[in-house]
Tab-separated table of C-alpha atoms in Angstrom:
chain	number	residue	atom	x	y	z
A	1	MET	CA	25.216	-5.310	-118.225
A	2	ALA	CA	22.086	-5.535	-120.337
A	3	ARG	CA	19.742	-8.458	-119.865
A	4	ASP	CA	20.602	-9.818	-123.304
A	5	ILE	CA	24.252	-10.016	-122.258
A	6	VAL	CA	25.207	-13.191	-120.385
A	7	THR	CA	27.430	-13.023	-117.315
A	8	ARG	CA	29.424	-16.240	-117.097
A	9	VAL	CA	30.522	-17.813	-113.807
A	10	LEU	CA	33.211	-20.492	-113.762
A	11	PHE	CA	33.587	-23.162	-111.062
A	12	CYS	CA	37.049	-24.734	-111.298
A	13	GLY	CA	37.170	-28.516	-111.019
A	14	PRO	CA	34.807	-31.226	-109.739
A	15	ASP	CA	35.687	-31.143	-106.025
A	16	PHE	CA	33.158	-29.807	-103.508
A	17	PRO	CA	30.280	-30.459	-105.954
A	18	SER	CA	27.589	-28.887	-103.769
A	19	ALA	CA	29.218	-25.487	-104.257
A	20	TYR	CA	28.402	-25.596	-107.973
A	21	ASN	CA	25.074	-27.394	-107.608
A	22	TYR	CA	23.649	-25.037	-104.980
A	23	THR	CA	24.836	-21.920	-106.800
A	24	LYS	CA	23.373	-23.102	-110.086
A	25	GLU	CA	20.115	-23.885	-108.319
A	26	TYR	CA	20.032	-20.430	-106.704
A	27	LEU	CA	20.531	-18.752	-110.091
A	28	GLN	CA	18.202	-20.958	-112.136
A	29	SER	CA	15.622	-18.162	-112.503
A	30	TYR	CA	18.166	-15.798	-114.053
A	31	PRO	CA	18.844	-16.892	-117.652
A	32	PHE	CA	21.342	-14.065	-118.123
A	33	ILE	CA	23.702	-15.741	-115.596
A	34	GLN	CA	25.468	-18.861	-116.877
A	35	VAL	CA	27.143	-21.135	-114.320
A	36	ASP	CA	29.596	-23.786	-115.563
A	37	GLU	CA	31.759	-26.392	-113.870
A	38	VAL	CA	34.939	-27.002	-115.879
A	39	PRO	CA	37.620	-29.697	-115.340
A	40	PHE	CA	40.974	-28.384	-114.112
A	41	CYS	CA	42.735	-29.309	-117.348
A	42	ASP	CA	40.318	-27.277	-119.464
A	43	VAL	CA	40.309	-24.088	-117.383
A	44	PRO	CA	43.311	-22.432	-119.130
A	45	ASP	CA	41.636	-22.854	-122.524
A	46	VAL	CA	38.274	-21.361	-121.558
A	47	ILE	CA	38.983	-18.945	-118.732
A	48	GLY	CA	39.031	-16.006	-121.117
A	49	GLU	CA	35.294	-16.487	-121.678
A	50	TYR	CA	34.313	-15.900	-118.031
A	51	HIS	CA	33.592	-12.795	-115.967
A	52	MET	CA	33.769	-14.393	-112.525
A	53	CYS	CA	35.177	-17.606	-111.104
A	54	VAL	CA	35.130	-19.711	-107.955
A	55	VAL	CA	38.665	-21.065	-107.679
A	56	LYS	CA	38.151	-24.026	-105.303
A	57	ASN	CA	41.384	-26.119	-105.400
A	58	LEU	CA	42.891	-24.719	-108.591
A	59	ARG	CA	46.098	-22.707	-108.244
A	60	PHE	CA	45.956	-19.357	-110.005
A	61	ASP	CA	49.360	-17.988	-111.011
A	62	SER	CA	50.202	-14.981	-113.166
A	63	ASN	CA	50.215	-17.053	-116.358
A	64	LEU	CA	46.708	-18.399	-115.824
A	65	MET	CA	45.345	-15.028	-114.787
A	66	SER	CA	46.821	-13.359	-117.860
A	67	ARG	CA	44.397	-15.491	-119.895
A	68	ALA	CA	41.395	-14.281	-117.893
A	69	THR	CA	40.874	-11.250	-120.101
A	70	GLN	CA	37.224	-10.670	-119.117
A	71	MET	CA	37.541	-11.670	-115.457
A	72	LYS	CA	36.299	-9.124	-112.912
A	73	VAL	CA	36.123	-11.162	-109.712
A	74	MET	CA	37.710	-14.404	-108.552
A	75	MET	CA	36.633	-15.725	-105.203
A	76	GLN	CA	36.718	-18.713	-102.941
A	77	PHE	CA	33.677	-20.693	-101.842
A	78	GLY	CA	34.841	-20.012	-98.297
A	79	VAL	CA	37.827	-18.190	-96.829
A	80	GLY	CA	41.024	-19.845	-98.115
A	81	LEU	CA	42.773	-17.977	-100.930
A	82	GLU	CA	46.282	-19.387	-100.492
A	83	GLY	CA	46.158	-20.840	-104.015
A	84	VAL	CA	45.708	-17.416	-105.620
A	85	ASP	CA	48.584	-15.082	-106.479
A	86	ILE	CA	46.971	-11.951	-105.088
A	87	ASP	CA	49.560	-9.572	-106.516
A	88	ALA	CA	49.194	-11.089	-109.991
A	89	ALA	CA	45.424	-10.732	-109.756
A	90	LYS	CA	45.788	-7.055	-108.925
A	91	LYS	CA	48.139	-6.498	-111.866
A	92	CYS	CA	45.591	-8.152	-114.146
A	93	GLY	CA	42.821	-5.936	-112.816
A	94	ILE	CA	41.022	-8.834	-111.128
A	95	LYS	CA	39.516	-8.475	-107.670
A	96	ALA	CA	40.134	-11.431	-105.358
A	97	ALA	CA	37.694	-12.116	-102.546
A	98	ARG	CA	36.655	-14.539	-99.840
A	99	ILE	CA	33.364	-15.151	-98.047
A	100	PRO	CA	33.652	-14.262	-94.323
A	101	GLY	CA	33.132	-17.449	-92.340
A	102	ASP	CA	31.348	-15.787	-89.444
A	103	LEU	CA	28.506	-14.626	-91.689
A	104	SER	CA	28.060	-17.699	-93.892
A	105	GLY	CA	27.943	-20.353	-91.198
A	106	ASN	CA	31.227	-21.813	-92.441
A	107	ALA	CA	33.042	-21.011	-89.195
A	108	ALA	CA	30.299	-22.606	-87.107
A	109	SER	CA	30.361	-25.734	-89.279
A	110	CYS	CA	34.155	-26.016	-88.934
A	111	ALA	CA	33.917	-25.550	-85.171
A	112	GLU	CA	31.426	-28.401	-84.935
A	113	MET	CA	33.766	-30.623	-86.950
A	114	ALA	CA	36.609	-29.836	-84.538
A	115	ILE	CA	34.441	-31.034	-81.659
A	116	TYR	CA	33.455	-34.135	-83.650
A	117	LEU	CA	37.134	-35.000	-84.154
A	118	MET	CA	37.989	-34.302	-80.507
A	119	LEU	CA	35.208	-36.554	-79.270
A	120	GLY	CA	36.113	-39.226	-81.809
A	121	LEU	CA	39.692	-39.305	-80.573
A	122	LEU	CA	38.752	-39.195	-76.909
A	123	ARG	CA	36.221	-42.004	-77.276
A	124	LYS	CA	38.585	-43.987	-79.543
A	125	GLN	CA	36.312	-44.210	-82.549
A	126	ASN	CA	38.495	-46.588	-84.562
A	127	GLU	CA	38.878	-48.968	-81.640
A	128	MET	CA	35.117	-48.877	-81.038
A	129	ASN	CA	34.567	-49.959	-84.637
A	130	ILE	CA	36.882	-52.917	-84.013
A	131	SER	CA	34.990	-53.850	-80.836
A	132	VAL	CA	31.695	-53.845	-82.733
A	133	LYS	CA	33.139	-56.150	-85.397
A	134	GLN	CA	34.583	-58.458	-82.725
A	135	LYS	CA	31.323	-58.436	-80.708
A	136	LYS	CA	33.030	-56.993	-77.636
A	137	LEU	CA	31.132	-54.929	-75.084
A	138	GLY	CA	32.405	-52.293	-72.677
A	139	GLU	CA	35.661	-51.552	-74.442
A	140	PRO	CA	37.641	-49.494	-75.274
A	141	THR	CA	37.751	-47.175	-72.297
A	142	GLY	CA	37.495	-43.678	-73.655
A	143	ASP	CA	37.759	-40.265	-72.064
A	144	THR	CA	35.669	-37.124	-71.720
A	145	LEU	CA	36.115	-33.523	-72.765
A	146	LEU	CA	35.099	-32.615	-69.222
A	147	GLY	CA	38.052	-31.177	-67.337
A	148	LYS	CA	40.347	-30.934	-70.350
A	149	THR	CA	42.374	-27.906	-71.428
A	150	VAL	CA	41.877	-27.066	-75.107
A	151	TYR	CA	44.370	-24.809	-76.866
A	152	ILE	CA	42.915	-22.963	-79.852
A	153	MET	CA	45.845	-22.018	-82.036
A	154	GLY	CA	44.624	-19.021	-84.040
A	155	PHE	CA	41.639	-17.315	-82.439
A	156	GLY	CA	39.799	-16.041	-85.513
A	157	ASN	CA	36.215	-16.660	-86.601
A	158	ILE	CA	36.477	-20.451	-86.312
A	159	GLY	CA	38.294	-20.203	-82.993
A	160	ILE	CA	35.588	-17.953	-81.570
A	161	GLU	CA	32.830	-20.308	-82.703
A	162	LEU	CA	34.746	-23.255	-81.252
A	163	ALA	CA	35.318	-21.582	-77.891
A	164	LYS	CA	31.626	-20.782	-77.562
A	165	ARG	CA	30.651	-24.393	-78.235
A	166	LEU	CA	33.273	-25.778	-75.866
A	167	ARG	CA	32.031	-23.890	-72.826
A	168	PRO	CA	29.171	-26.308	-71.994
A	169	PHE	CA	31.630	-29.235	-72.004
A	170	GLY	CA	33.358	-27.943	-68.886
A	171	VAL	CA	36.750	-27.375	-70.448
A	172	LYS	CA	39.398	-24.725	-69.946
A	173	VAL	CA	39.940	-22.776	-73.154
A	174	ILE	CA	43.283	-21.146	-73.873
A	175	ALA	CA	44.099	-19.394	-77.129
A	176	THR	CA	46.767	-17.476	-79.006
A	177	LYS	CA	46.534	-14.927	-81.792
A	178	ARG	CA	48.869	-12.286	-83.159
A	179	SER	CA	46.922	-9.399	-81.668
A	180	TRP	CA	44.066	-9.125	-79.212
A	181	VAL	CA	41.660	-6.215	-79.555
A	182	THR	CA	40.242	-5.250	-76.190
A	183	GLY	CA	36.484	-5.390	-76.053
A	184	SER	CA	36.003	-6.927	-79.490
A	185	GLN	CA	32.454	-8.082	-79.990
A	186	TYR	CA	31.329	-11.494	-81.041
A	187	SER	CA	27.778	-11.781	-82.308
A	188	CYS	CA	26.094	-15.171	-82.256
A	189	GLN	CA	23.353	-15.033	-84.861
A	190	SER	CA	21.928	-18.433	-83.972
A	191	ASN	CA	20.454	-17.291	-80.655
A	192	ASP	CA	20.848	-13.505	-80.848
A	193	LEU	CA	23.265	-13.435	-77.946
A	194	SER	CA	26.195	-11.057	-77.889
A	195	THR	CA	29.313	-11.389	-75.789
A	196	LYS	CA	32.918	-10.248	-75.829
A	197	SER	CA	35.001	-12.821	-77.674
A	198	ASP	CA	37.764	-12.374	-75.087
A	199	ASP	CA	35.390	-13.637	-72.407
A	200	LEU	CA	35.221	-17.017	-74.131
A	201	VAL	CA	38.890	-17.656	-73.317
A	202	ASP	CA	40.321	-18.484	-69.891
A	203	GLU	CA	43.884	-17.574	-70.864
A	204	LYS	CA	45.025	-15.475	-73.810
A	205	GLY	CA	48.474	-15.262	-75.368
A	206	LYS	CA	50.276	-13.837	-78.366
A	207	HIS	CA	51.446	-16.091	-81.181
A	208	GLU	CA	54.946	-16.256	-79.677
A	209	ALA	CA	53.543	-18.126	-76.664
A	210	MET	CA	52.448	-21.132	-78.728
A	211	TYR	CA	55.021	-23.531	-77.237
A	212	GLU	CA	54.070	-22.550	-73.700
A	213	PHE	CA	50.382	-22.963	-74.455
A	214	ALA	CA	50.949	-26.304	-76.173
A	215	SER	CA	52.609	-27.598	-73.007
A	216	LYS	CA	49.496	-26.737	-70.978
A	217	ALA	CA	46.936	-28.334	-73.272
A	218	ASP	CA	45.367	-31.777	-73.461
A	219	ILE	CA	44.110	-30.956	-76.945
A	220	VAL	CA	45.542	-28.567	-79.551
A	221	VAL	CA	43.209	-27.373	-82.298
A	222	CYS	CA	44.874	-25.698	-85.257
A	223	CYS	CA	42.741	-22.870	-86.701
A	224	LEU	CA	45.456	-20.780	-88.345
A	225	THR	CA	45.419	-19.269	-91.804
A	226	LEU	CA	47.977	-20.866	-94.134
A	227	ASN	CA	50.598	-18.416	-95.408
A	228	LYS	CA	54.362	-18.249	-95.772
A	229	GLU	CA	54.764	-17.636	-92.024
A	230	THR	CA	52.613	-20.586	-90.954
A	231	VAL	CA	53.584	-23.339	-93.406
A	232	GLY	CA	54.777	-26.315	-91.347
A	233	ILE	CA	54.422	-24.383	-88.096
A	234	VAL	CA	53.258	-27.505	-86.254
A	235	ASP	CA	56.678	-29.102	-86.508
A	236	LYS	CA	58.938	-31.313	-84.402
A	237	SER	CA	59.640	-28.546	-81.904
A	238	PHE	CA	55.984	-27.694	-81.470
A	239	ILE	CA	54.750	-31.274	-81.094
A	240	SER	CA	57.613	-32.031	-78.693
A	241	SER	CA	56.397	-29.156	-76.534
A	242	MET	CA	52.934	-30.738	-76.263
A	243	ARG	CA	52.071	-32.945	-73.316
A	244	LYS	CA	52.787	-36.634	-73.844
A	245	GLY	CA	49.518	-38.185	-74.965
A	246	GLY	CA	48.082	-34.871	-76.105
A	247	LEU	CA	45.696	-34.774	-79.046
A	248	LEU	CA	46.180	-32.720	-82.203
A	249	VAL	CA	43.260	-31.584	-84.360
A	250	ASN	CA	43.510	-29.641	-87.621
A	251	ILE	CA	40.456	-28.195	-89.375
A	252	ALA	CA	42.306	-25.350	-91.142
A	253	ARG	CA	44.837	-26.324	-93.850
A	254	GLY	CA	46.987	-29.438	-94.206
A	255	GLY	CA	50.176	-27.481	-94.883
A	256	LEU	CA	50.217	-26.148	-91.321
A	257	LEU	CA	51.409	-29.548	-90.070
A	258	ASP	CA	54.838	-31.013	-90.794
A	259	TYR	CA	53.997	-34.513	-92.009
A	260	ALA	CA	57.274	-36.175	-90.937
A	261	ALA	CA	57.049	-34.669	-87.457
A	262	VAL	CA	53.464	-35.846	-87.001
A	263	VAL	CA	54.229	-39.402	-88.133
A	264	HIS	CA	57.302	-39.585	-85.885
A	265	HIS	CA	55.461	-38.439	-82.784
A	266	LEU	CA	52.607	-40.849	-83.453
A	267	ALA	CA	55.065	-43.717	-83.884
A	268	VAL	CA	56.923	-43.045	-80.622
A	269	GLY	CA	53.687	-42.527	-78.700
A	270	HIS	CA	54.241	-38.902	-77.749
A	271	LEU	CA	51.217	-37.779	-79.766
A	272	GLY	CA	48.112	-39.372	-78.316
A	273	GLY	CA	45.939	-38.901	-81.374
A	274	LEU	CA	45.481	-36.984	-84.598
A	275	GLY	CA	42.213	-35.734	-86.060
A	276	ILE	CA	42.392	-33.949	-89.424
A	277	ASP	CA	39.834	-32.725	-91.919
A	278	VAL	CA	42.570	-31.363	-94.192
A	279	ALA	CA	45.671	-33.139	-95.453
A	280	TRP	CA	49.120	-32.482	-96.880
A	281	THR	CA	47.975	-33.603	-100.314
A	282	GLU	CA	44.359	-33.655	-101.364
A	283	PRO	CA	42.613	-35.868	-102.172
A	284	PHE	CA	44.319	-37.881	-99.463
A	285	ASP	CA	46.035	-41.153	-100.356
A	286	PRO	CA	43.937	-43.925	-98.745
A	287	ASP	CA	47.084	-46.068	-98.569
A	288	ASP	CA	49.101	-43.453	-96.679
A	289	PRO	CA	50.904	-45.173	-93.769
A	290	ILE	CA	49.598	-42.589	-91.302
A	291	LEU	CA	46.194	-44.263	-91.502
A	292	LYS	CA	47.640	-47.434	-89.982
A	293	PHE	CA	47.599	-45.779	-86.585
A	294	GLU	CA	44.402	-46.554	-84.636
A	295	ASN	CA	44.506	-43.104	-83.047
A	296	VAL	CA	44.212	-41.222	-86.344
A	297	LEU	CA	40.897	-39.903	-87.660
A	298	ILE	CA	40.629	-38.261	-91.064
A	299	THR	CA	37.653	-36.734	-92.832
A	300	PRO	CA	37.618	-35.618	-96.518
A	301	HIS	CA	37.780	-31.811	-96.165
A	302	VAL	CA	34.119	-31.534	-95.182
A	303	ALA	CA	34.330	-29.374	-92.041
A	304	GLY	CA	32.668	-26.457	-93.782
A	305	VAL	CA	30.574	-28.591	-96.127
A	306	THR	CA	27.159	-28.485	-94.497
A	307	GLU	CA	23.722	-27.724	-95.877
A	308	HIS	CA	23.596	-24.543	-93.828
A	309	SER	CA	26.967	-23.115	-94.816
A	310	TYR	CA	26.856	-24.178	-98.466
A	311	ARG	CA	23.365	-22.792	-99.046
A	312	SER	CA	24.476	-19.535	-97.434
A	313	MET	CA	27.642	-19.298	-99.508
A	314	ALA	CA	25.807	-20.221	-102.721
A	315	LYS	CA	23.526	-17.256	-102.108
A	316	VAL	CA	26.539	-14.987	-101.649
A	317	VAL	CA	28.156	-16.209	-104.877
A	318	GLY	CA	24.863	-15.923	-106.737
A	319	ASP	CA	24.229	-12.406	-105.453
A	320	VAL	CA	27.735	-11.324	-106.467
A	321	ALA	CA	27.091	-12.646	-109.983
A	322	LEU	CA	23.827	-10.702	-110.144
A	323	GLN	CA	25.505	-7.557	-108.845
A	324	LEU	CA	28.346	-7.958	-111.310
A	325	HIS	CA	25.820	-8.266	-114.122
A	326	ALA	CA	23.962	-5.159	-112.909
A	327	GLY	CA	27.171	-3.176	-112.546
A	328	THR	CA	26.675	-2.590	-108.816
A	329	ALA	CA	29.171	-3.069	-106.001
A	330	PRO	CA	29.350	-6.681	-104.698
A	331	THR	CA	28.232	-7.314	-101.152
A	332	GLY	CA	28.734	-10.163	-98.729
A	333	ILE	CA	32.381	-10.753	-99.694
A	334	GLU	CA	35.736	-9.483	-98.425
A	335	PHE	CA	38.181	-8.226	-101.029
A	336	VAL	CA	41.859	-8.896	-100.375
A	337	ASN	CA	43.378	-6.697	-103.089
């Protein structure tokens, strides 16, 4: 496009504000790129004016996409595109894309959050807060990661980053994924080390072995992608197969966990603790009865929301906007259609 033509970028909704703020900041020297944040309710009325959008939490169906008459690219500020009808996007001539988590720092940030939640549950964070308020010392008695078996359910980019960070804690790492590629390489950009991702895992299994692996683990960390095969996959049968007192951590998508099954197993004491950064409905209801359990930790979908990852992803989004304006092929993103 010519410099006197403005390329317009739409951010849908007010959630995850740093995504919009950092991208706008990155593009502030380019007056021919306009970046707007629009409330959810107004998106259908204005979407036809934009060439590119960051979907965030808005669901894009065929009806909404049919209004996006100038749209070239819709993408996520991260990896999750479950809210986008990919087939409808293709029919409308719109490319849908995600930002690979292993390159942006998003996967590393999510892995760190998983460890934060594990340690919080093991050290009984909520009970410690009560002890501080009651001026008690030396209680509660927590536990260590040392010697534990951690099951990574879904060994993708986040799972790889998590396994690498767990090694110094002296844990046994077991993991399942649908297919294992022999000799696949994992590059750690932070310290320029390179190792085989398989070597980070003490025991590997296919997805079908998830019940067996759950029975071996002290902690289960859910890192799966949410799709029609994985919705509610952590259900009554799965949690029942976990060790009594085992901990469950989810830093992927809330819909992977069956809410009723989780509440039941917390109530009867089979589930020793729950740590989630993502919930069944977002924003999460602060009055939800699940928060009455002392062994439940919840964070507001911030696993990937770090200065490092968000600055990196803002650069990717900004560069795509510049490339779209220049008529060159976008880089740094992964198209899914």
